[in-house]
XYZ file of C-alpha atoms in Angstrom:
664
model
C -0.181 0.038 0.030
C 1.386 3.379 -1.010
C 1.023 6.589 0.764
C 1.119 9.789 -1.385
C 3.834 12.231 0.212
C 2.875 16.066 -0.017
C 5.966 18.181 -0.731
C 5.789 19.648 3.027
C 2.762 17.755 4.847
C 1.791 18.625 8.179
C 4.081 16.884 10.670
C 4.962 18.521 14.117
C 1.746 20.230 15.595
C 0.792 21.572 18.721
C -2.023 18.727 19.071
C 0.252 16.316 17.885
C 2.656 17.359 20.866
C 0.178 17.286 23.337
C -1.394 13.806 22.389
C 1.926 12.009 22.114
C 3.471 13.920 25.507
C -0.128 12.238 27.259
C 0.307 8.862 25.617
C 3.862 8.834 27.011
C 2.658 9.858 30.291
C 0.467 6.528 30.671
C 2.693 4.188 28.964
C 6.005 5.609 30.851
C 4.161 4.532 34.298
C 2.856 0.922 32.811
C 6.631 0.410 31.490
C 8.303 1.490 34.785
C 6.161 -1.377 36.594
C 6.339 -3.719 34.105
C 10.214 -3.361 33.750
C 10.604 -3.355 37.775
C 8.501 -7.167 38.218
C 9.652 -9.002 35.731
C 12.519 -7.648 34.034
C 10.994 -7.011 30.666
C 9.205 -3.988 28.724
C 7.459 -3.528 25.353
C 7.643 -1.550 22.331
C 4.864 1.445 22.530
C 4.720 2.550 19.000
C 1.927 0.025 17.982
C -0.653 0.919 20.415
C 0.787 5.026 20.443
C -0.225 4.611 16.280
C -3.474 3.319 16.930
C -4.541 5.361 19.695
C -3.307 8.841 17.885
C -5.307 7.657 14.494
C -8.527 7.443 16.578
C -8.322 10.541 18.574
C -6.838 12.631 15.113
C -9.467 10.902 13.022
C -11.816 14.023 14.486
C -9.574 16.465 12.529
C -9.913 16.554 8.719
C -6.737 17.544 7.729
C -4.487 15.224 9.797
C -1.851 13.515 8.025
C -0.078 9.955 8.268
C 2.986 12.119 9.049
C 1.542 13.844 11.859
C 0.215 10.508 13.520
C 3.770 9.249 13.105
C 5.130 11.829 15.207
C 2.666 11.002 17.700
C 3.655 7.840 17.673
C 7.446 8.783 17.846
C 7.114 10.933 21.057
C 5.222 8.096 22.726
C 7.520 5.509 21.939
C 10.313 7.414 24.278
C 8.078 5.391 26.795
C 8.894 2.078 25.618
C 12.459 2.591 26.091
C 13.442 5.157 28.388
C 11.303 2.891 31.263
C 14.296 0.585 31.119
C 16.615 2.969 32.825
C 15.029 1.196 35.966
C 17.128 -2.110 35.107
C 19.813 0.010 36.880
C 18.114 2.431 39.259
C 16.444 0.327 41.645
C 20.320 -0.566 42.554
C 20.776 2.433 44.359
C 18.143 1.321 46.548
C 18.922 -2.164 47.074
C 22.900 -1.169 48.038
C 21.746 1.708 50.617
C 22.694 4.468 48.771
C 19.518 5.984 48.331
C 16.274 5.445 50.807
C 13.937 7.685 48.456
C 14.138 8.304 44.995
C 15.284 11.964 43.934
C 13.650 13.294 41.263
C 16.200 15.682 39.677
C 19.007 13.248 39.581
C 16.891 10.519 38.447
C 15.700 13.312 35.857
C 18.962 14.637 34.802
C 20.434 10.765 33.901
C 17.252 10.202 31.852
C 17.245 13.520 29.774
C 21.041 13.713 29.210
C 21.099 9.909 28.340
C 17.987 10.433 25.793
C 19.502 13.451 23.978
C 22.934 11.603 23.592
C 20.814 8.663 22.283
C 19.236 10.441 19.409
C 22.365 12.353 18.595
C 24.716 9.311 18.752
C 22.006 7.323 16.186
C 21.371 10.493 13.861
C 24.806 9.354 11.447
C 23.848 5.806 11.767
C 20.515 6.321 9.579
C 21.407 5.983 6.566
C 23.849 2.786 7.171
C 21.496 1.377 9.480
C 17.845 2.316 7.899
C 18.013 3.715 4.388
C 20.703 1.874 3.291
C 20.167 -1.334 5.273
C 18.017 -4.917 4.686
C 17.451 -4.934 8.417
C 14.069 -5.747 8.829
C 13.114 -3.686 11.452
C 9.793 -6.214 12.820
C 8.280 -3.209 15.047
C 9.112 -0.553 12.968
C 7.217 -2.400 10.188
C 4.600 -3.330 11.857
C 4.156 0.282 13.314
C 3.998 1.685 9.748
C 1.842 -1.124 8.603
C -0.764 0.202 11.297
C -0.182 3.907 10.311
C -0.954 2.802 6.636
C -3.911 0.939 6.765
C -5.502 3.381 9.409
C -5.256 6.443 6.827
C -5.771 4.654 3.567
C -9.627 3.745 3.275
C -12.840 2.613 4.643
C -11.138 -0.534 5.653
C -8.892 1.462 7.389
C -10.986 3.805 9.565
C -13.547 0.475 10.657
C -9.937 -1.464 11.527
C -8.838 2.058 13.526
C -12.088 1.749 15.454
C -11.812 -2.039 15.756
C -8.190 -1.736 16.548
C -9.260 1.163 19.351
C -11.503 -1.183 21.067
C -9.319 -4.095 21.062
C -6.351 -2.038 22.872
C -9.289 -1.145 25.576
C -10.630 -4.650 25.661
C -7.070 -6.020 26.093
C -6.308 -3.311 28.855
C -9.870 -4.049 30.755
C -9.405 -7.828 30.845
C -5.870 -7.486 31.908
C -6.502 -5.131 34.373
C -9.165 -7.539 35.679
C -7.302 -10.758 35.961
C -4.698 -8.884 37.673
C -7.383 -7.533 40.333
C -8.331 -11.444 40.630
C -4.568 -12.031 41.718
C -4.637 -8.968 43.908
C -8.133 -9.915 45.895
C -6.256 -13.334 46.311
C -9.251 -15.066 44.192
C -6.765 -16.706 42.322
C -3.194 -17.513 42.172
C -0.539 -14.892 41.322
C 1.509 -17.744 39.996
C 1.335 -21.548 38.897
C 4.333 -23.515 39.620
C 5.450 -27.049 40.636
C 8.703 -28.346 41.532
C 9.877 -32.069 42.140
C 12.604 -34.093 43.042
C 15.264 -35.651 39.772
C 16.822 -38.424 41.657
C 19.061 -36.461 44.200
C 18.195 -33.447 42.224
C 15.457 -31.097 42.210
C 13.865 -28.559 39.634
C 10.254 -27.362 38.698
C 8.697 -24.562 36.444
C 6.607 -21.677 37.503
C 4.445 -19.226 35.288
C 3.423 -15.860 36.802
C -0.801 -15.549 36.274
C 0.069 -12.188 34.003
C -1.772 -11.623 30.565
C 0.802 -8.991 30.265
C 3.544 -11.291 29.869
C 1.690 -13.644 27.541
C 0.978 -10.229 25.476
C 5.007 -9.820 25.271
C 5.468 -12.970 24.260
C 2.935 -12.415 21.044
C 4.757 -9.319 20.153
C 8.090 -10.841 20.332
C 7.216 -13.583 18.059
C 7.896 -17.314 17.639
C 11.726 -17.067 16.717
C 12.584 -15.459 20.139
C 9.727 -17.481 21.963
C 11.653 -20.698 20.484
C 15.204 -19.286 21.900
C 13.413 -18.644 25.454
C 12.115 -22.375 25.541
C 15.485 -23.319 24.611
C 16.919 -21.537 27.735
C 14.043 -22.872 29.746
C 15.169 -26.182 29.092
C 18.939 -25.561 29.473
C 18.252 -24.059 32.736
C 15.344 -26.076 34.575
C 15.955 -29.124 32.488
C 19.827 -29.747 32.742
C 21.527 -27.212 34.821
C 19.321 -26.808 38.093
C 19.054 -30.846 38.217
C 22.511 -31.157 37.680
C 23.542 -28.745 40.279
C 20.942 -29.616 42.770
C 22.218 -33.302 42.713
C 25.700 -32.007 43.309
C 24.840 -29.736 45.986
C 24.573 -30.418 49.403
C 20.659 -30.164 51.038
C 20.080 -28.430 54.511
C 18.089 -31.029 56.385
C 14.355 -30.167 55.463
C 14.793 -28.018 52.922
C 11.790 -27.936 50.687
C 11.894 -28.979 47.055
C 10.944 -25.556 45.839
C 13.589 -23.703 48.056
C 16.532 -26.379 46.756
C 15.908 -25.510 43.050
C 15.445 -21.760 43.602
C 18.566 -21.485 45.641
C 20.685 -23.148 43.247
C 19.273 -21.262 40.448
C 19.499 -17.871 42.085
C 23.179 -18.172 43.303
C 24.791 -20.451 40.339
C 22.763 -20.680 37.010
C 21.580 -17.052 36.973
C 25.151 -16.095 36.870
C 25.808 -18.568 33.995
C 22.700 -16.816 32.034
C 24.343 -13.269 32.996
C 27.863 -14.694 30.936
C 25.249 -16.170 28.128
C 24.124 -12.313 27.879
C 27.550 -10.744 27.815
C 29.037 -12.765 25.126
C 25.696 -12.730 22.724
C 26.265 -9.102 23.262
C 29.640 -8.719 22.612
C 29.630 -10.428 19.654
C 27.009 -8.066 18.410
C 29.248 -5.434 18.878
C 32.024 -6.911 17.333
C 29.926 -7.392 14.138
C 28.694 -3.494 14.113
C 32.143 -1.913 13.202
C 31.694 -1.558 9.530
C 28.117 -0.478 9.894
C 29.032 2.423 12.528
C 32.087 3.785 10.311
C 29.975 3.198 6.893
C 26.989 5.384 8.940
C 29.395 8.229 10.007
C 31.442 8.351 6.544
C 27.437 8.704 5.011
C 26.412 11.349 7.064
C 29.512 13.480 6.887
C 29.622 12.996 2.934
C 25.862 14.320 2.655
C 26.752 17.125 4.584
C 29.998 18.270 2.602
C 28.058 17.515 -0.570
C 25.293 19.858 0.664
C 27.536 22.468 1.876
C 30.056 22.287 -1.258
C 27.948 21.615 -4.338
C 24.822 23.266 -2.913
C 23.115 19.813 -3.292
C 19.504 20.107 -2.448
C 18.571 17.150 -0.419
C 14.754 15.489 -0.518
C 12.573 16.303 2.488
C 12.932 12.490 3.284
C 16.593 12.315 3.776
C 16.859 15.656 5.867
C 18.405 14.635 8.985
C 19.405 16.869 11.982
C 22.640 18.600 10.477
C 25.570 16.833 11.650
C 27.088 20.191 12.694
C 24.387 20.490 15.367
C 24.585 16.756 16.149
C 28.252 17.246 17.439
C 27.766 20.835 19.241
C 24.571 19.311 21.382
C 26.488 16.097 22.272
C 29.796 18.172 23.419
C 27.279 20.545 25.087
C 25.622 17.888 26.946
C 28.366 16.712 28.019
C 28.708 20.177 30.617
C 25.278 19.176 32.438
C 26.721 15.311 32.416
C 29.826 16.540 34.319
C 28.153 18.706 36.989
C 25.288 15.886 37.638
C 28.145 13.588 38.326
C 29.771 16.007 40.472
C 26.482 16.506 42.747
C 26.216 12.813 43.000
C 29.558 12.912 44.559
C 29.155 15.893 46.628
C 29.746 15.499 50.443
C 30.304 11.985 50.116
C 33.322 9.774 50.998
C 34.727 10.471 47.441
C 34.484 13.954 47.351
C 38.114 14.238 47.415
C 38.265 12.456 44.312
C 35.644 13.764 42.275
C 37.772 15.558 39.598
C 39.465 11.751 38.404
C 35.750 10.395 39.057
C 33.663 12.875 36.859
C 36.686 12.858 34.291
C 36.394 9.141 33.840
C 32.587 8.976 33.872
C 32.098 11.703 31.340
C 34.325 9.832 29.064
C 32.621 6.259 29.734
C 29.296 7.962 29.111
C 30.732 9.283 25.611
C 32.532 6.315 24.466
C 30.670 3.580 25.901
C 27.325 5.622 25.090
C 28.295 5.310 21.391
C 28.789 1.541 20.960
C 26.006 0.756 23.130
C 23.507 3.472 21.105
C 24.735 1.424 17.808
C 24.215 -2.051 19.188
C 20.912 -1.401 20.261
C 19.977 0.372 17.548
C 21.254 -2.233 15.142
C 19.051 -5.079 17.260
C 16.140 -3.421 16.692
C 16.334 -3.736 12.957
C 17.305 -7.203 13.704
C 14.648 -8.222 16.001
C 12.971 -5.217 17.450
C 13.455 -2.708 20.110
C 11.181 -5.364 22.742
C 14.197 -8.138 22.408
C 17.085 -5.768 21.896
C 20.213 -6.913 24.316
C 19.280 -4.049 26.810
C 20.232 -7.014 29.705
C 23.495 -7.800 27.867
C 24.395 -4.022 27.204
C 23.757 -2.993 31.292
C 25.822 -6.188 32.314
C 28.681 -5.130 30.183
C 28.354 -1.019 31.017
C 28.070 -1.955 34.505
C 31.138 -3.993 34.631
C 33.429 -1.941 31.969
C 32.134 1.229 34.896
C 32.813 -0.776 38.057
C 36.266 -1.359 36.903
C 36.731 2.002 35.774
C 36.007 3.553 39.090
C 37.327 1.230 41.284
C 40.391 2.080 39.134
C 40.497 5.523 40.341
C 39.182 4.781 43.874
C 41.345 2.282 44.831
C 43.670 4.265 46.937
C 41.697 4.767 49.218
C 39.557 2.029 49.607
C 37.211 1.246 52.727
C 33.390 0.037 53.284
C 32.357 3.424 52.958
C 34.544 4.484 49.922
C 33.398 1.193 48.166
C 29.645 1.442 48.595
C 30.314 5.191 47.366
C 32.198 3.487 44.099
C 29.669 1.088 43.303
C 26.571 3.627 43.724
C 28.623 6.057 41.438
C 28.925 3.174 38.768
C 25.360 2.547 39.227
C 24.873 6.286 38.267
C 26.750 6.081 35.110
C 25.458 2.725 33.930
C 22.130 4.429 34.011
C 23.100 7.620 31.672
C 24.684 5.062 29.568
C 21.641 2.742 29.238
C 19.011 6.051 28.729
C 21.723 6.548 25.738
C 21.365 2.800 24.725
C 17.464 2.456 24.727
C 17.001 5.863 22.949
C 19.429 5.243 20.378
C 17.784 1.981 19.759
C 14.375 3.891 19.550
C 15.348 6.328 17.612
C 16.363 3.967 14.658
C 13.309 1.945 14.933
C 11.200 5.115 14.622
C 13.072 6.316 11.841
C 12.299 3.131 9.783
C 8.671 3.677 10.378
C 9.084 7.280 9.166
C 11.079 6.076 6.011
C 8.042 3.776 4.928
C 5.417 6.710 5.613
C 7.659 9.659 4.064
C 7.993 10.998 7.120
C 11.229 13.679 7.573
C 13.879 12.563 9.719
C 14.752 15.447 11.818
C 11.168 16.184 12.520
C 11.190 12.471 14.014
C 14.016 13.308 15.848
C 13.084 16.503 17.148
C 10.060 14.505 18.327
C 11.820 12.190 20.173
C 13.633 14.554 21.973
C 10.086 15.604 23.441
C 9.306 12.215 24.264
C 12.630 11.942 26.420
C 11.598 14.999 28.831
C 8.381 13.783 28.969
C 9.563 10.490 30.018
C 12.308 11.638 32.048
C 9.394 13.510 33.999
C 7.628 10.616 34.641
C 9.947 7.740 35.545
C 11.134 9.368 39.118
C 8.149 10.097 40.650
C 6.442 6.191 39.532
C 9.751 4.527 40.735
C 9.362 6.419 43.999
C 5.666 5.624 44.379
C 6.412 1.815 43.904
C 9.684 2.495 46.454
C 7.290 3.508 48.974
C 4.297 1.111 48.045
C 6.603 -2.291 47.571
C 9.977 -1.592 47.942
C 12.625 -4.310 46.016
C 13.982 -7.509 46.626
C 17.351 -7.243 48.260
C 16.914 -3.103 49.313
C 16.676 -2.352 52.947
C 13.016 -1.232 52.041
C 12.767 0.646 55.503
C 9.696 2.990 54.173
C 8.181 -0.012 52.115
C 4.067 -0.026 53.058
C 3.537 -3.958 51.647
C 5.766 -7.431 52.584
C 5.736 -8.188 49.117
C 8.741 -6.301 47.459
C 9.011 -6.055 43.339
C 11.799 -8.459 42.087
C 13.294 -5.855 39.913
C 15.269 -8.737 38.734
C 17.719 -6.889 36.383
C 18.557 -4.193 38.762
C 19.156 -7.107 41.402
C 22.357 -8.392 39.186
C 23.783 -5.214 37.773
C 24.056 -4.319 41.357
C 25.585 -7.557 42.401
C 27.801 -7.249 39.414
C 29.008 -3.604 40.775
C 29.646 -4.906 44.152
C 31.528 -8.192 42.751
C 33.680 -6.077 40.270
C 34.630 -3.564 42.895
C 34.936 -5.952 45.794
C 36.946 -7.878 43.307
C 34.883 -11.123 44.191
C 32.850 -11.708 41.326
C 31.792 -15.503 40.350
C 34.015 -16.052 37.403
C 33.914 -19.473 37.289
C 30.366 -19.163 36.899
C 30.425 -16.282 34.570
C 32.939 -18.623 32.538
C 30.624 -21.559 32.345
C 27.727 -18.759 30.826
C 30.294 -17.487 28.182
C 31.265 -20.695 27.452
C 27.195 -21.800 26.724
C 27.103 -18.718 24.594
C 29.738 -19.072 22.527
C 28.152 -22.463 21.510
C 24.846 -21.295 20.980
C 26.463 -18.370 18.823
C 27.924 -21.597 17.001
C 24.751 -23.016 16.515
C 22.674 -19.699 15.713
C 25.258 -19.240 12.689
C 25.398 -22.961 11.409
C 21.248 -22.976 11.595
C 21.320 -19.689 9.709
C 23.343 -20.434 7.105
C 21.983 -23.474 6.771
C 18.404 -22.411 6.193
C 19.499 -19.364 4.311
C 18.562 -16.929 7.208
C 14.897 -18.345 7.587
C 15.749 -20.010 10.853
C 17.673 -18.673 13.702
C 18.048 -19.249 17.619
C 18.935 -15.668 18.974
C 21.556 -16.559 21.885
C 20.371 -13.403 23.597
C 16.860 -14.929 24.294
C 18.561 -17.801 25.502
C 20.615 -16.182 27.801
C 17.450 -13.934 29.099
C 15.309 -17.327 29.686
C 18.332 -18.619 31.746
C 18.761 -15.637 33.548
C 15.037 -14.390 34.012
C 12.741 -16.675 36.849
C 10.936 -19.131 35.150
C 7.914 -17.799 36.316
C 8.579 -14.386 33.739
C 9.561 -16.735 30.720
C 7.247 -19.412 30.934
C 4.178 -17.389 29.943
C 6.379 -15.533 27.554
C 6.862 -18.527 25.667
C 3.137 -19.388 25.702
C 2.579 -16.344 24.261
C 4.999 -16.449 21.160
C 3.343 -20.159 20.607
C -0.056 -18.785 20.966
C 0.226 -15.876 18.627
C 1.762 -18.056 16.005
C -0.995 -20.719 16.126
C -3.241 -17.640 15.762
C -1.563 -16.086 13.004
C -1.143 -19.460 11.405
C -4.638 -19.796 11.495
C -5.494 -16.572 10.034
C -3.020 -16.543 7.217
C -5.882 -17.733 4.513
C -9.092 -16.621 5.985
C -10.942 -13.535 4.782
C -10.066 -10.284 6.812
C -7.084 -12.408 8.164
C -4.321 -9.697 7.816
C -6.756 -7.274 9.820
C -7.507 -10.126 12.220
C -3.504 -10.192 12.936
C -3.084 -6.404 13.614
C -6.040 -6.556 15.588
C -4.537 -9.507 17.950
C -1.307 -7.226 18.205
C -3.660 -4.445 19.547
C -5.142 -6.860 22.053
C -2.115 -8.002 23.049
C -0.619 -4.728 23.660
C -3.630 -3.537 25.827
C -2.868 -6.441 27.781
C 0.503 -5.318 28.703
C -0.943 -1.737 29.344
C -4.136 -2.457 31.410
C -2.371 -5.097 33.609
C 0.582 -2.609 34.307
C -1.645 0.838 34.903
C -3.857 -1.386 37.328
C -0.753 -2.548 38.906
C 0.643 1.395 39.261
C -2.854 2.137 40.724
C -2.245 -0.979 43.082
C 0.559 0.755 44.322
C -1.202 4.110 44.794
C -3.743 2.358 47.063
C -0.871 0.739 49.132
C 0.549 4.286 49.529
C -2.800 5.623 50.534
C -3.974 2.747 52.696
C -1.465 1.846 54.233
C -1.877 -1.686 53.611
C 0.106 -4.308 51.813
C -2.605 -5.877 50.371
C -5.526 -3.284 50.105
C -7.926 -5.648 47.766
C -7.241 -8.806 49.489
C -10.649 -10.979 50.294
C -10.830 -13.649 53.101
C -11.194 -17.235 51.199
C -10.971 -20.524 52.214
C -9.675 -21.871 48.844
C -6.786 -23.791 48.749
C -3.417 -23.436 46.970
C -4.148 -25.822 44.198
C -7.732 -24.580 43.587
C -6.408 -20.870 43.168
C -3.911 -21.806 40.630
C -6.598 -24.026 38.737
C -8.813 -20.727 38.359
C -5.766 -18.743 37.090
C -5.136 -21.193 34.611
C -9.075 -21.523 33.577
C -9.454 -17.671 33.687
C -6.580 -16.887 31.727
C -7.000 -19.436 28.893
C -10.972 -18.398 28.409
C -9.728 -14.844 27.975
C -6.481 -15.462 25.538
C -8.858 -17.981 23.358
C -11.929 -15.597 23.709
C -10.224 -12.315 22.582
C -8.033 -14.383 19.686
C -11.704 -15.753 18.630
C -12.765 -11.752 19.018
C -10.013 -10.523 17.139
C -10.722 -12.915 13.874
C -14.191 -12.016 14.319
C -13.197 -8.366 13.874
C -10.992 -8.983 10.886
C -13.693 -10.646 8.965
C -15.892 -7.618 9.997
C -13.460 -5.211 8.419
C -13.213 -7.003 5.343
C -16.933 -7.302 4.790
C -17.608 -3.347 5.474
C -14.637 -3.150 2.677
C -16.753 -4.754 -0.017
């Protein structure tokens, strides 16, 4: 489907900016909760595009490019919230008791601005002149095209908005049942395997089912392989070799070995997979920089008039903004150290921190941007990037501070390393998002520099939301591993990524990293890299087994991964069933929006639940006393979840056929 491109279409408008900011505020809150609970986030571009089209359809002069700017602004929510993979570490080590607004805002905003700037020179190499598929960017463009093009598009746009609403309401209701204790929050089974033990768990979460559908079958299969390696091989093997305390429950035995040993192996798999990805990026990165500079030179010396769809933010401004951003970055790092045990080392530490943000940020943005093109921004190696970044930051600041080592100094160095890593991670995830949005823009004939400005607006809005939502959840629930002195609920959020990152920071600075376990993970990761290479070559790139997906499944709890795998398989079966049916393509797109609604609805409900906890002062304000046993509540969760998912898939199929009928 082609879209006519006016020479100067309406793109950045006041109404579009306001709408984009409002969507960003809502989705950022949802993403912060989801990331803290399960360690995963999702791309918000598609649901943002649907909401934008439904609301802007009231204006006759709305254009596809204007809708694209709205989703570009709102997409910042899907990525900037990833800083919560690191920030809770500062609470876990006891450096912060509460989340301060300005340092958190500053880390997000400065990192976000640099993320946009770093990836501007990569647009030609990784977007316009690249064969990378950009699955989520292409999907967002298709949604925009269908929504703007015809009567069918108008009907589908309305059905799509209903899909997001239905998905959101049902997932919020499902989460409310768990909060009311009327069904189990997790379905799990653990058992002995000879002298060892293992098991499997699945969180009662429609948001995770939705995330699996959006990730797709390739990542779903990779995660299934990771589950089999972790819980089918490593946990049974290692529990059989470890001594068991008298009377220890099977579940405690399996989970103890997984959390202390197997998880570290997963971190090694993720780390080596990210390094291999980085190694393959040198050529496109250098090519992108050369192309950007050549274009700037051509425009200046030859007076060449570039087409509107090839106009980026000028490379001179990119360089200037990058240099100017380093000034507030330095001030932010200096203020973080002020008055603490590292105040005497502030100058060298700030110099190392700023230099690290500058250099590591470029590589992190490039690798995440490349991976957005390869497998989508939801699946980019944020975990691997964070692991590599914290190790590099901890070793760098540890080298500077080794002359004044002591318990307080060590804690301060860990905190400083975590703060620097937060900025670098913001650079990485916004770089990731920028390239995906630019791919969507390329397909709908948008103006690149206007999209880049739109994303900067989204960065500012998202940076305002992350600190208060994070503090609300800190006060309501707290985090596993943190002192949680001021938390109301006795059920802290897992924050799995932040727990691992803070553990690695302590190990790197304290000199007691579990190198043996990480090394085993690296060997497993290298084996997976070879298998993936052989599989892609043998199938002509039709099949792959992303090592990062496998590593994540080894590293994250099975309760998180199992529903993601189920969602990926269910989504694949649904899309196969729709492939040859009337209205099948519409049904597939509506299904995607239902799944996006699952994520948004559950996450927003749980942010609201945190507010109820704080206001009521009760850890479980919705709990209803009942006499049901654990088995009964697990069965209820399974039956209700299956009924909702299958029912909404059938609803999507019927609406797809209805849209097709209205077009005839």
